[in-house]
Coordinates of C-alpha atoms in Angstrom, one line a residue:
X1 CA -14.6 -6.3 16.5
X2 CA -15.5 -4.2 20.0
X3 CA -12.4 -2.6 22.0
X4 CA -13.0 -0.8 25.3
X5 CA -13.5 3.0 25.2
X6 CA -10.3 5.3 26.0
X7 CA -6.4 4.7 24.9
X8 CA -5.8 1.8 22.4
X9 CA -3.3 -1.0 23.8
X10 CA -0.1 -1.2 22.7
X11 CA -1.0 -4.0 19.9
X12 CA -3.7 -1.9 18.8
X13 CA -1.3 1.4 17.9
X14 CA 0.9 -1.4 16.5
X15 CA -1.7 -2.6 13.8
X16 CA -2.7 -0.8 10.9
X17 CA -5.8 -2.7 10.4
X18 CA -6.6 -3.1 13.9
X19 CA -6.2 1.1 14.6
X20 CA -8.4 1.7 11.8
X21 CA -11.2 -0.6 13.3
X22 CA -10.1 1.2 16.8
X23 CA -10.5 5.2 15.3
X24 CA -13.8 4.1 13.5
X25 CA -15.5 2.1 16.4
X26 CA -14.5 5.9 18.8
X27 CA -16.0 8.0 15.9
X28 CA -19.0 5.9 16.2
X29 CA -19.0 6.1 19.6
X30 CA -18.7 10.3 19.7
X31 CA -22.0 9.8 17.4
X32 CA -24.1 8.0 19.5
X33 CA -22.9 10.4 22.3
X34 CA -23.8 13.5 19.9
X35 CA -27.4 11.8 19.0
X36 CA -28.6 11.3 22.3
X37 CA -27.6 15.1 22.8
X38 CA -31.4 16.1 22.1
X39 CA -30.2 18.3 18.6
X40 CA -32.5 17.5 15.4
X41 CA -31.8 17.7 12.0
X42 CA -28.9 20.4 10.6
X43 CA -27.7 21.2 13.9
X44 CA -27.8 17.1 14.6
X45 CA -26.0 17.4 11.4
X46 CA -23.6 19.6 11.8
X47 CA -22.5 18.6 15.5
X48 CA -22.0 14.5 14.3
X49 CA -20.3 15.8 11.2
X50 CA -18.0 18.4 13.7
X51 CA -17.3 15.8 16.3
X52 CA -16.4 12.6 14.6
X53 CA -14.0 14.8 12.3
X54 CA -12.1 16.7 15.0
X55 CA -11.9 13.4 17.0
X56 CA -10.5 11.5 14.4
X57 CA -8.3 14.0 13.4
X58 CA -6.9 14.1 16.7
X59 CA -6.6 10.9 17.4
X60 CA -4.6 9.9 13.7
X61 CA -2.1 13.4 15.0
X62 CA -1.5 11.1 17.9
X63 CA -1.1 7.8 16.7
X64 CA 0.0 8.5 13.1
X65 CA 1.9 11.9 13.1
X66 CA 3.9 11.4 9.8
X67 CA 1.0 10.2 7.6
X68 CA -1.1 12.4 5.9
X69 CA -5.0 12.7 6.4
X70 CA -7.6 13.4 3.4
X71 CA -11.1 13.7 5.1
X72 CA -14.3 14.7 3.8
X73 CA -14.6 17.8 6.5
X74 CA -11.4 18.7 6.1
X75 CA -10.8 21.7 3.4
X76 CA -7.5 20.8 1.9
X77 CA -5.0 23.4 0.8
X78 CA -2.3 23.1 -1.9
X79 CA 0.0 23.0 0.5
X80 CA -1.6 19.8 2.1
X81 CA -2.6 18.2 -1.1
X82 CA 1.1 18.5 -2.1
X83 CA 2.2 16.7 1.4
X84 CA -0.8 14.0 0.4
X85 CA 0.0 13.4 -3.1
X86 CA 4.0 12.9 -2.0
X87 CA 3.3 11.2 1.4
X88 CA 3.7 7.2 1.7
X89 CA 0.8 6.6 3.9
X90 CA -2.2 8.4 4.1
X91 CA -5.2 7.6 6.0
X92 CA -8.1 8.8 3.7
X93 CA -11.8 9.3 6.4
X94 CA -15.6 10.0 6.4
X95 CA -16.4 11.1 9.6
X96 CA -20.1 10.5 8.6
X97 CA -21.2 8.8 5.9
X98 CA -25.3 9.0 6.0
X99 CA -25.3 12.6 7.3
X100 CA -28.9 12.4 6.5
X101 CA -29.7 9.1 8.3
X102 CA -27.9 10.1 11.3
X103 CA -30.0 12.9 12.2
X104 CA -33.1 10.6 11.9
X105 CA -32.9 8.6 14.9
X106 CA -33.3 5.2 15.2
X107 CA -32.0 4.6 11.9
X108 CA -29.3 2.4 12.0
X109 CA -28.2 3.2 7.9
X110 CA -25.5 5.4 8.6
X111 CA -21.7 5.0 8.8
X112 CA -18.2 5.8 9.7
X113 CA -15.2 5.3 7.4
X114 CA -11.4 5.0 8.3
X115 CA -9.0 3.7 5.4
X116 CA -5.5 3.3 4.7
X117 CA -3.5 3.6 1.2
X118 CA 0.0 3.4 1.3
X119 CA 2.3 3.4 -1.8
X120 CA -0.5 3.1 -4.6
X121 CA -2.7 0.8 -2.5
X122 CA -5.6 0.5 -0.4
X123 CA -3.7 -1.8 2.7
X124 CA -6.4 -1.5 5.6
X125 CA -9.7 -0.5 6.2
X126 CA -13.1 -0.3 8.9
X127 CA -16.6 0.4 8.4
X128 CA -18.2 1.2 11.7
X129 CA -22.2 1.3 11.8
X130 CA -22.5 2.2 15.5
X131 CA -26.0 2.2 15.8
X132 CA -25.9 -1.5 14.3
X133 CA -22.8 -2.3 16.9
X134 CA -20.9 -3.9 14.2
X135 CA -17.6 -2.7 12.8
X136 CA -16.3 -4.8 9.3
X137 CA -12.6 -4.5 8.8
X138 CA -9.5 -5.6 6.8
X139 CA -8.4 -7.1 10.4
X140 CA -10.6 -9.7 10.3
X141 CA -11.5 -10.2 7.3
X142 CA -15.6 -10.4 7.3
X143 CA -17.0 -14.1 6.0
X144 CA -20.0 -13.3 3.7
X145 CA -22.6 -16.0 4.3
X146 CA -23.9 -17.9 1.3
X147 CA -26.9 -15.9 -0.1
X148 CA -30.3 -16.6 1.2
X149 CA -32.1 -14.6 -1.6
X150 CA -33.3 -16.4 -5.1
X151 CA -32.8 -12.9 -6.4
X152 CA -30.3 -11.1 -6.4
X153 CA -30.8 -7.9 -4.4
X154 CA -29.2 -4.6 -5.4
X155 CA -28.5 -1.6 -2.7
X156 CA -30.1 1.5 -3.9
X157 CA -30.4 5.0 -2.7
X158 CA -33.7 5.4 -0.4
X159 CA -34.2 8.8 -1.9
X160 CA -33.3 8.7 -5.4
X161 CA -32.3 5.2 -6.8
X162 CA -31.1 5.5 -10.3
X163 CA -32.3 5.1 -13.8
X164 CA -29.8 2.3 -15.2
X165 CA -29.7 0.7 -11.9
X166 CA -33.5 -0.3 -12.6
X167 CA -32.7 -0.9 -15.8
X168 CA -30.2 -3.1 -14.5
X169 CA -32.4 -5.0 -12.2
X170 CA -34.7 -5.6 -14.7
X171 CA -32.8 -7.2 -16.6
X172 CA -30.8 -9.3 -13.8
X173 CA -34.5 -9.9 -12.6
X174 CA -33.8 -8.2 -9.1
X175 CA -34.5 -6.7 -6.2
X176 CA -33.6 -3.3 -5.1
X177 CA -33.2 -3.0 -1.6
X178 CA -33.1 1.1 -0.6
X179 CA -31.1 2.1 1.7
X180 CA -28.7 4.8 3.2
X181 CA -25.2 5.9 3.2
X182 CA -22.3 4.4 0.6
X183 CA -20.7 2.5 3.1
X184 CA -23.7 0.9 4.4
X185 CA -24.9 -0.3 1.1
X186 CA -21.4 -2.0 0.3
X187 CA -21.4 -3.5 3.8
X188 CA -24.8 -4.7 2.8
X189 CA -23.3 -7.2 0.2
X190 CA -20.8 -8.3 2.9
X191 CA -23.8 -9.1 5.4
X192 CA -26.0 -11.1 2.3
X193 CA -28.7 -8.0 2.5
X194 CA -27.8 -7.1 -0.5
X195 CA -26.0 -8.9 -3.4
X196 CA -24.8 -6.0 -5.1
X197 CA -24.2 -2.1 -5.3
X198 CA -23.9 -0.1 -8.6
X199 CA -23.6 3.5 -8.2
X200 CA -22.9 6.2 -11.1
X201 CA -24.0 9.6 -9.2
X202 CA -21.4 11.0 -8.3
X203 CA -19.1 10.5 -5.1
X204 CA -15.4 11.2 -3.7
X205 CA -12.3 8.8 -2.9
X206 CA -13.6 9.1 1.2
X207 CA -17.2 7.6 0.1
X208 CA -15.8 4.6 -1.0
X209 CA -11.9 4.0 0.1
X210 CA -12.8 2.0 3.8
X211 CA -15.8 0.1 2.5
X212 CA -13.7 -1.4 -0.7
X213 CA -10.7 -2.3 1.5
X214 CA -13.4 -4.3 3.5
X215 CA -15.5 -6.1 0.5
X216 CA -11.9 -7.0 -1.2
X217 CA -10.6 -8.7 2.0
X218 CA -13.7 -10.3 2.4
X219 CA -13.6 -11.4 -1.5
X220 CA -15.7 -9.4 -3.2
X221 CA -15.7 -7.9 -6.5
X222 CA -14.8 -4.4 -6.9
X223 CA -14.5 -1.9 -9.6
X224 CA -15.8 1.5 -11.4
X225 CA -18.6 1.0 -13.5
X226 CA -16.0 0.6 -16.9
X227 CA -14.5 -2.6 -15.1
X228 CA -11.5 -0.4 -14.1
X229 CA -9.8 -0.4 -10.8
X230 CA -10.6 2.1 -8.4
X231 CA -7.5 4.1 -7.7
X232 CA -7.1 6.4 -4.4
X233 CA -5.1 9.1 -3.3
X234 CA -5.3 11.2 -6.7
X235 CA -4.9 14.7 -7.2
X236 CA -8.9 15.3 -7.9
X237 CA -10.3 13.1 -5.5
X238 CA -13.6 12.8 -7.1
X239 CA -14.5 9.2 -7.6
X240 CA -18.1 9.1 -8.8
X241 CA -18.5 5.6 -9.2
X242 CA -18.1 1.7 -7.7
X243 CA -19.4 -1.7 -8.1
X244 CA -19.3 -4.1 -4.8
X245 CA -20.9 -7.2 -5.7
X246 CA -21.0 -10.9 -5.4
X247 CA -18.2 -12.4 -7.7
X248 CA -20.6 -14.4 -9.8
X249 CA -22.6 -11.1 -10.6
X250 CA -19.6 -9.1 -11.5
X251 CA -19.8 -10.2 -15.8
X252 CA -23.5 -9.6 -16.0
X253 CA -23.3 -6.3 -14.5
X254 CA -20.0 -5.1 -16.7
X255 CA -21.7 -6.4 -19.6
X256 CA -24.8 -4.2 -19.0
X257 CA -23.2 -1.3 -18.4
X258 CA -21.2 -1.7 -21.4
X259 CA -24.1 -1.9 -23.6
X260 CA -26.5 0.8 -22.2
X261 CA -24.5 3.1 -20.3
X262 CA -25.1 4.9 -17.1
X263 CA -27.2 7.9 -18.1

């Protein structure tokens, strides 16, 4: 999904799945515009992580003034985590997801995330990987393509893949495919680059919110590592794990967790 640059149409500010493609695909956008700036590495940083937040803040205080807002660059008072926790819809955002693979241009691994939950559920959701020009959202729901790989591939960390995820390839006889940012390694498994992504290290309700709305409404399984459902807009909003993976993978992966743990 690509819309023009400037003020969403009318249909657009109408559409809680299509605004959420529409704010994620102008975040990206602001990136690109802020890596092409010359900066390099925390001050690249910093100014993606600055401009994508205040942009997307402003733009949700325009389109969406009665919902709340939990972003990763925001620092959240009691005052607003008591409007959050009572609030009917709240748009939960990372402004940059792959902070680190942003500022290493031309790496394409890096992400922006714009989600929905509204009365106990994640309703809509974009992934935007600008420098990939593709934006995956609850919208249209994405088709993932039957999988080209004999083995299944699993979406690691390209700096510090885990233990029990090796473990765990091992014993599925996989792949692991390193890459960057959450988001982009769920939105690998919708694009059949990856068939699955098991993470235990450690992450918060923004890392994972947009990219789960996506792999559900394109089928997908999803769940924390126990086979419980992820559950947003909590009071701590430290979510430290996920599983996005093809359906037909879901019981082997549960069943090795269960037996040998994540540490």
């Amino acid at each position: 999904m690509t819309f023009e640059p400037g003020t969403p149409a009318s249909e657009v500010v109408a559409d809680d799945h299509l605004l959420a493609a529409w704010l994620a695909e102008e975040a990206g956008r602001r990136l690109l515009e802020v890596r092409a700036e010359g900066l390099v590495g925390k001050e690249l940083k910093d100014a993606g992580d600055r401009a994508a937040h205040v942009l997307l803040m402003d733009l949700l205080a325009t389109y969406r003034p009665d919902d709340a807002v939990l972003s990763e660059e925001a620092l959240e008072s009691a005052a607003d985590k008591d409007a959050r926790l009572t609030a009917a819809k709240v748009w939960i955002v990372d402004p940059l997801d792959g902070t680190r693979e942003f500022s290493e241009p031309p790496r394409d691994d890096w992400a922006v995330h714009v989600a929905l939950w509204q009365d106990g559920e994640l309703v809509a959701g974009a992934v935007a990987q600008p420098a990939l020009g593709e934006t995956f959202n609850t919208g249209t729901p994405p088709v993932v393509p039957a999988r080209t790989s004999q083995r299944p591939r699993i979406a690691v960390s390209r700096t510090r893949p885990p233990a029990f995820v090796e473990a765990l390839a091992k014993e599925l006889d996989a792949e692991l495919v390193p890459m960057g940012s959450a988001g982009v390694k769920m939105m690998s498994v919708v694009r059949d680059v990856a068939d699955a992504y098991v993470h235990a290290g450690g992450q918060y309700e923004w890392d994972s919110a947009a990219p789960v709305a996506v792999a559900r409404a394109a089928g997908l399984f999803t769940s924390r590592v126990d086979g419980s459902e992820l559950v947003y807009n909590q009071s701590d909003v430290y979510l430290p794990d996920v599983i996005v993976c093809r359906p037909e993978l879901s019981e082997k992966i549960l069943a090795f967790i269960s037996a040998n743990g994540t540490d």
